[in-house]
CSV table of C-alpha atoms in Angstrom, one decimal:
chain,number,residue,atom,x,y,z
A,1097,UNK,CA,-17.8,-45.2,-60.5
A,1098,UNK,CA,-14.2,-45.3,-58.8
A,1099,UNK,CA,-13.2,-44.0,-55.5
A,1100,UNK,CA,-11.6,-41.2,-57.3
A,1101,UNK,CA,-14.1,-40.3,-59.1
A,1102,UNK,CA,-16.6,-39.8,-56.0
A,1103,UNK,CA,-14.1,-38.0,-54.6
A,1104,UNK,CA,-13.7,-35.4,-57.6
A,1105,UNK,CA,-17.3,-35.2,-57.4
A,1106,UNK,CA,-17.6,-34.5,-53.7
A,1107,UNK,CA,-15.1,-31.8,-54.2
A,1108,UNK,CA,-16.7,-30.0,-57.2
A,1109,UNK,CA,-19.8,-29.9,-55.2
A,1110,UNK,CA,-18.7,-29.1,-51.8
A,1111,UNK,CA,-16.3,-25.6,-54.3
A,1112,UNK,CA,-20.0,-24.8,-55.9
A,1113,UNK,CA,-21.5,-24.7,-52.7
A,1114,UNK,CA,-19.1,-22.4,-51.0
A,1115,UNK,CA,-18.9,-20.1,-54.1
A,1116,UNK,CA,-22.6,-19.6,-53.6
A,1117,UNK,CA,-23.1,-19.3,-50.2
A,1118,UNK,CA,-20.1,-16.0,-50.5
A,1119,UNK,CA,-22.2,-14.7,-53.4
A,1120,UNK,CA,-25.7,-14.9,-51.4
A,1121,UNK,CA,-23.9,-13.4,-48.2
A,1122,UNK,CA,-22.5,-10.4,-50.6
A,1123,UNK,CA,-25.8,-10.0,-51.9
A,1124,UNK,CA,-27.3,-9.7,-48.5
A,1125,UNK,CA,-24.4,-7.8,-46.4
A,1126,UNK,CA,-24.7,-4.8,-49.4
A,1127,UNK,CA,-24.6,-1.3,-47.7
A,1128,UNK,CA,-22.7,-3.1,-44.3
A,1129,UNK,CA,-19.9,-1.7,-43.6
A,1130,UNK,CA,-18.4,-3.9,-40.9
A,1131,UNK,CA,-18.4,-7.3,-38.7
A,1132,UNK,CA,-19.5,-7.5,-35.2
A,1133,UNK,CA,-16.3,-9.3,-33.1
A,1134,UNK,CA,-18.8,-11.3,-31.2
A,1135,UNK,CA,-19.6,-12.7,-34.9
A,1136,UNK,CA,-23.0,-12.8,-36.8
A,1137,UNK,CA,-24.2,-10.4,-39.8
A,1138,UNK,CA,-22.5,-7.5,-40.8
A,1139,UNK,CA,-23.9,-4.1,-40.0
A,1140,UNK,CA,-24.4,-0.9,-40.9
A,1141,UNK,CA,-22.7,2.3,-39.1
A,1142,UNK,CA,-25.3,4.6,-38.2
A,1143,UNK,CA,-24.9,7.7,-40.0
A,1144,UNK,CA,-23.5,11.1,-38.3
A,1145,UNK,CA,-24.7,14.4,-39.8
A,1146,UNK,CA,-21.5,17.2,-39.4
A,1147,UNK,CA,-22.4,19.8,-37.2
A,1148,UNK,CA,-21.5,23.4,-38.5
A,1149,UNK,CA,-19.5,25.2,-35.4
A,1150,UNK,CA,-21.7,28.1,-34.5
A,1151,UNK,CA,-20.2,28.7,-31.3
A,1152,UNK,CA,-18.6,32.0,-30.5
A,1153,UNK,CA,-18.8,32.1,-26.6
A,1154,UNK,CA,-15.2,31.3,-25.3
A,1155,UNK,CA,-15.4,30.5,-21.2
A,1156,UNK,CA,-11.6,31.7,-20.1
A,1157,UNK,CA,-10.2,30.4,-16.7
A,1158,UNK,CA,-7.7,30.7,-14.7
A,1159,UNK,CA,-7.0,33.8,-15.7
A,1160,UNK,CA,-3.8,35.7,-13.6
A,1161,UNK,CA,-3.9,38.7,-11.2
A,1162,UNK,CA,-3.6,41.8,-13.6
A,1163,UNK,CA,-4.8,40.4,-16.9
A,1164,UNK,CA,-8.3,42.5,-16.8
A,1165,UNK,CA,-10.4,43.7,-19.5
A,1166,UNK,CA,-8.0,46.4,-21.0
A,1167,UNK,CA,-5.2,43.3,-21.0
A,1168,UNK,CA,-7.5,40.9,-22.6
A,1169,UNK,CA,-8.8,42.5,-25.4
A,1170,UNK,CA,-5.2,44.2,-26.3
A,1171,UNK,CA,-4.0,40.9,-26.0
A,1172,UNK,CA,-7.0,38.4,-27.9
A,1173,UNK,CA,-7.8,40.8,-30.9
A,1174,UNK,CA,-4.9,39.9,-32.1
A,1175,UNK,CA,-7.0,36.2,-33.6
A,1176,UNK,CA,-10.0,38.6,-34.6
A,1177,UNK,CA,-12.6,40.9,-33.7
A,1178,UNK,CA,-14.3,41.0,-30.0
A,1179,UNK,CA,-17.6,41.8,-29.7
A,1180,UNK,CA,-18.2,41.7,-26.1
A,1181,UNK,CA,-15.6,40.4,-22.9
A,1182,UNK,CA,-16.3,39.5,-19.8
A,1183,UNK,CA,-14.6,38.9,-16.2
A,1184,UNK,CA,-16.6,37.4,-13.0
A,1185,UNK,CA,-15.9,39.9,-10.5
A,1186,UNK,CA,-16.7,40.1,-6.6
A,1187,UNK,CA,-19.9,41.8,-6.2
A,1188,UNK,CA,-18.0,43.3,-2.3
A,1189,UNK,CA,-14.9,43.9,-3.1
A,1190,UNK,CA,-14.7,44.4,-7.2
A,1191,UNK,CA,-11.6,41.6,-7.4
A,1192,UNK,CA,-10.9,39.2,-9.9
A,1193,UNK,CA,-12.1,35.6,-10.0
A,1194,UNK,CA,-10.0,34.5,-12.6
A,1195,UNK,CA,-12.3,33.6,-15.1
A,1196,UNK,CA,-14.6,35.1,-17.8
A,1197,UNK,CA,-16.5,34.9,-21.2
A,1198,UNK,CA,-15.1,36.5,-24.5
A,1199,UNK,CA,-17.3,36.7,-28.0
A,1200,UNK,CA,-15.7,37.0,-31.6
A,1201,UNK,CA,-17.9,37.6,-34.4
A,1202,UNK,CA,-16.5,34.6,-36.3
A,1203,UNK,CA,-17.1,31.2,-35.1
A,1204,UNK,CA,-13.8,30.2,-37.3
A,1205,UNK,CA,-11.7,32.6,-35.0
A,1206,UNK,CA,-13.0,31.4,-31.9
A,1207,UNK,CA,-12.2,27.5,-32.7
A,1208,UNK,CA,-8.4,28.8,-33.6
A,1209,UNK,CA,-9.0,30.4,-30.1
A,1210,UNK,CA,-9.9,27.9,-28.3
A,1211,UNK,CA,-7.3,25.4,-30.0
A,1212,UNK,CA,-4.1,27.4,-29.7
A,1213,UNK,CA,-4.8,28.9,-25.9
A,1214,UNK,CA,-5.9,26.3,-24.3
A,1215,UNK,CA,-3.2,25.3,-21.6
A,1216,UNK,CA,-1.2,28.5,-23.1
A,1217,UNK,CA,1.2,29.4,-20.4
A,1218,UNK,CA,0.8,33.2,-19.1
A,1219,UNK,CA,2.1,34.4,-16.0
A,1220,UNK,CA,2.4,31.5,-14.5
A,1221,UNK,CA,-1.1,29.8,-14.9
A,1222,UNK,CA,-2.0,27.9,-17.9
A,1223,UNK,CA,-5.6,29.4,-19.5
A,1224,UNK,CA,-8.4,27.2,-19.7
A,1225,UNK,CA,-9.8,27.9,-22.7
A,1226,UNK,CA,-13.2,26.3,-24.1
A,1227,UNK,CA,-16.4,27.1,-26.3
A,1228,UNK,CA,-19.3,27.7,-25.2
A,1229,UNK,CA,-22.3,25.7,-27.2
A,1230,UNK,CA,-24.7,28.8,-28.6
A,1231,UNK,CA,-28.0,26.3,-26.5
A,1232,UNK,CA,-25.0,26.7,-23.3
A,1233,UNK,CA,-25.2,30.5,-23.3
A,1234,UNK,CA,-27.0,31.6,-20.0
A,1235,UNK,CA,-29.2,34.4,-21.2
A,1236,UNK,CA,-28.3,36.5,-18.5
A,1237,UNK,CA,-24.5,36.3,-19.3
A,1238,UNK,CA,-23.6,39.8,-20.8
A,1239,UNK,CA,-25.8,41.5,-18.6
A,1240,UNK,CA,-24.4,45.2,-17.4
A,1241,UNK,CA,-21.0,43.9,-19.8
A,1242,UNK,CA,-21.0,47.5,-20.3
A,1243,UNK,CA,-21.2,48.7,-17.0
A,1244,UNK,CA,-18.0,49.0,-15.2
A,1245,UNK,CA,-18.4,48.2,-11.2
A,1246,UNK,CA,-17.0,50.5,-9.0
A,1247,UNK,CA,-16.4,48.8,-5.7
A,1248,UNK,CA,-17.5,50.1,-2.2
A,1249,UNK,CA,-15.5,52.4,0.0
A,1250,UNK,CA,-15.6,50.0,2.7
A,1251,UNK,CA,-13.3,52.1,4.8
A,1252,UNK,CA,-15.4,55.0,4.8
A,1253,UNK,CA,-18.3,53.1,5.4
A,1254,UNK,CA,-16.9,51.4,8.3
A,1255,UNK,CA,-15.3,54.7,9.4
A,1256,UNK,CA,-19.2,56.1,9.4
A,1257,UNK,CA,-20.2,53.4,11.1
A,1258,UNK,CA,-17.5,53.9,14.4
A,1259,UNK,CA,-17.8,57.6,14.2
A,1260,UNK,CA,-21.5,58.0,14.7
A,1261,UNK,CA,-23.7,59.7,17.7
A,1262,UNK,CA,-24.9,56.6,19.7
A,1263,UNK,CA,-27.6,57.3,22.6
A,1264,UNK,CA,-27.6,56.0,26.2
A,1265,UNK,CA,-29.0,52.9,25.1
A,1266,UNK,CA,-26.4,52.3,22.4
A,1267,UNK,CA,-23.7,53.1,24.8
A,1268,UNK,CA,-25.0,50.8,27.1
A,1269,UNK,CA,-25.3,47.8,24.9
A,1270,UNK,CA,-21.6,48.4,23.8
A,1271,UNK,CA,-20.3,48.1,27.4
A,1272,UNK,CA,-22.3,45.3,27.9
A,1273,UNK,CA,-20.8,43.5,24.6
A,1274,UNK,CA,-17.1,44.1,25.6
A,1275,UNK,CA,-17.8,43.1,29.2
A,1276,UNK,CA,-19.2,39.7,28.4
A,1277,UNK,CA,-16.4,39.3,25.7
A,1278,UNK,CA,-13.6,40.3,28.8
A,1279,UNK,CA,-15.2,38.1,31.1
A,1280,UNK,CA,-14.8,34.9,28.7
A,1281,UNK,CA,-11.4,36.1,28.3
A,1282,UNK,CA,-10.3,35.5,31.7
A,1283,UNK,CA,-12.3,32.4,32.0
A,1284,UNK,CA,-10.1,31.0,29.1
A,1285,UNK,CA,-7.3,32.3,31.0
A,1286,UNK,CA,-7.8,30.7,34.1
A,1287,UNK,CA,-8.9,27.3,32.6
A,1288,UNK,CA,-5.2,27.8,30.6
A,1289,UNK,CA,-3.6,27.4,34.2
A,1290,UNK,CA,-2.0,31.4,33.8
A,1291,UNK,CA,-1.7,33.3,36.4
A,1292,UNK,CA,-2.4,36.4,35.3
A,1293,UNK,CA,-4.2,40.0,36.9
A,1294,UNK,CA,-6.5,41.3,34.2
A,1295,UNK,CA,-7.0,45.0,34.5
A,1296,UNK,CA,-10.0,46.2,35.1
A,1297,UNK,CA,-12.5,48.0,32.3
A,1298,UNK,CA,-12.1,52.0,32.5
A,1299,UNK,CA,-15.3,53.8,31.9
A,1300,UNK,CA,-17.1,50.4,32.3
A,1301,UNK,CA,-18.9,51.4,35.7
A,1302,UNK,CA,-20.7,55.1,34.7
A,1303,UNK,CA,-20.6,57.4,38.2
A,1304,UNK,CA,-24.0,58.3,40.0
A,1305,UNK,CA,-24.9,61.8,39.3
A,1306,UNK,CA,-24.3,63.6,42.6
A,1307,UNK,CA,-27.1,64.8,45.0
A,1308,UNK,CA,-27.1,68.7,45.4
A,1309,UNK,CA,-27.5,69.0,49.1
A,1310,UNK,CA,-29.1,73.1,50.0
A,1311,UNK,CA,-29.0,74.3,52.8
A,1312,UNK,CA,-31.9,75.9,54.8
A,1313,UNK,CA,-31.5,79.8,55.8
């Protein structure tokens, strides 16, 4: 046999070789869908099952002074029904603190929701709009969502407070309290280097009662 024709023959089998070994690999990377890059056989992606969106729970933030309840639900059933809304208020004082929860019936409508508010400009602020995973939902979330709060009269209270009867005692512990208070007062003053004549406390020092003096017939 030539030199040529060893070389035809190394040639045809080196081409059978490599056809097979593609065809065995084939066989074996069936179902693979792609190539690791550090090399090695192909795998398989794992598969990911499509969660249906159940979520109807929007959390709201940054909401802006004077968008309350009323303002909120004229303004978000517009996208669809509400069933219940929600803002975190002050438990003192009965303010705002610009944030809250809002429920639609459909969880379509609340993904629109959440999509087209999110960073929505209003007033200023941009909403921070997000759903709320149905296994996220405190339990305790809508609890007295019915129940308006009507904040304390904390004037009045305080007003109460002032106006009432004190004793002897009382009286005695409130002069001590503002003396103390003065006297720290001047010491600050002094240690500032001011020379400066506090007046004294009026009604500070309470006059002896007076000894009734009889005299003898």
């Amino acid at each position: 046999m030539g030199v040529k024709a060893r070389k035809k023959a190394i040639t045809k089998k080196l081409k059978k070789g490599a056809s097979d070994f593609s065809a065995s690999s084939a066989s074996k990377d069936e179902g693979r869908e792609f190539l690791p890059l550090e090399g090695g056989p192909a795998q398989k992606l794992p598969k990911t099952e499509v969660r249906e969106n159940k979520a109807t729970v929007l959390y709201i933030g940054r909401i802006p002074h004077g968008f309350y309840e009323n303002e909120m639900e004229g303004f978000f059933k517009q996208f669809g029904t509400i069933k219940r809304l929600r803002i975190a208020r002050n438990k003192k004082t009965g303010k705002s603190k610009h944030f809250g929860f809002i429920e639609f019936e459909s969880p379509e409508v609340a993904k629109v929701v959440a999509e087209t508010m999110h960073n929505y400009l209003l007033f200023e602020h941009l909403l921070q709009v997000q759903l709320i995973p149905p296994e996220h939902v405190h339990p305790r979330l809508w609890k007295g969502v019915n129940r308006w709060y009507k904040p304390l009269d904390w004037v009045k209270i305080e007003r109460k407070r002032q106006d009432k009867e004190r004793t002897l005692d009382d009286h005695k512990k409130l002069v001590e309290g503002i003396l103390k208070r003065d006297k720290k007062r001047r010491k600050r003053i002094e240690a500032a280097g001011i020379d400066y004549e506090c007046p004294e406390m009026v009604g500070s020092i309470q006059a002896a009662p007076k000894k009734i003096r009889f005299d003898a017939d």
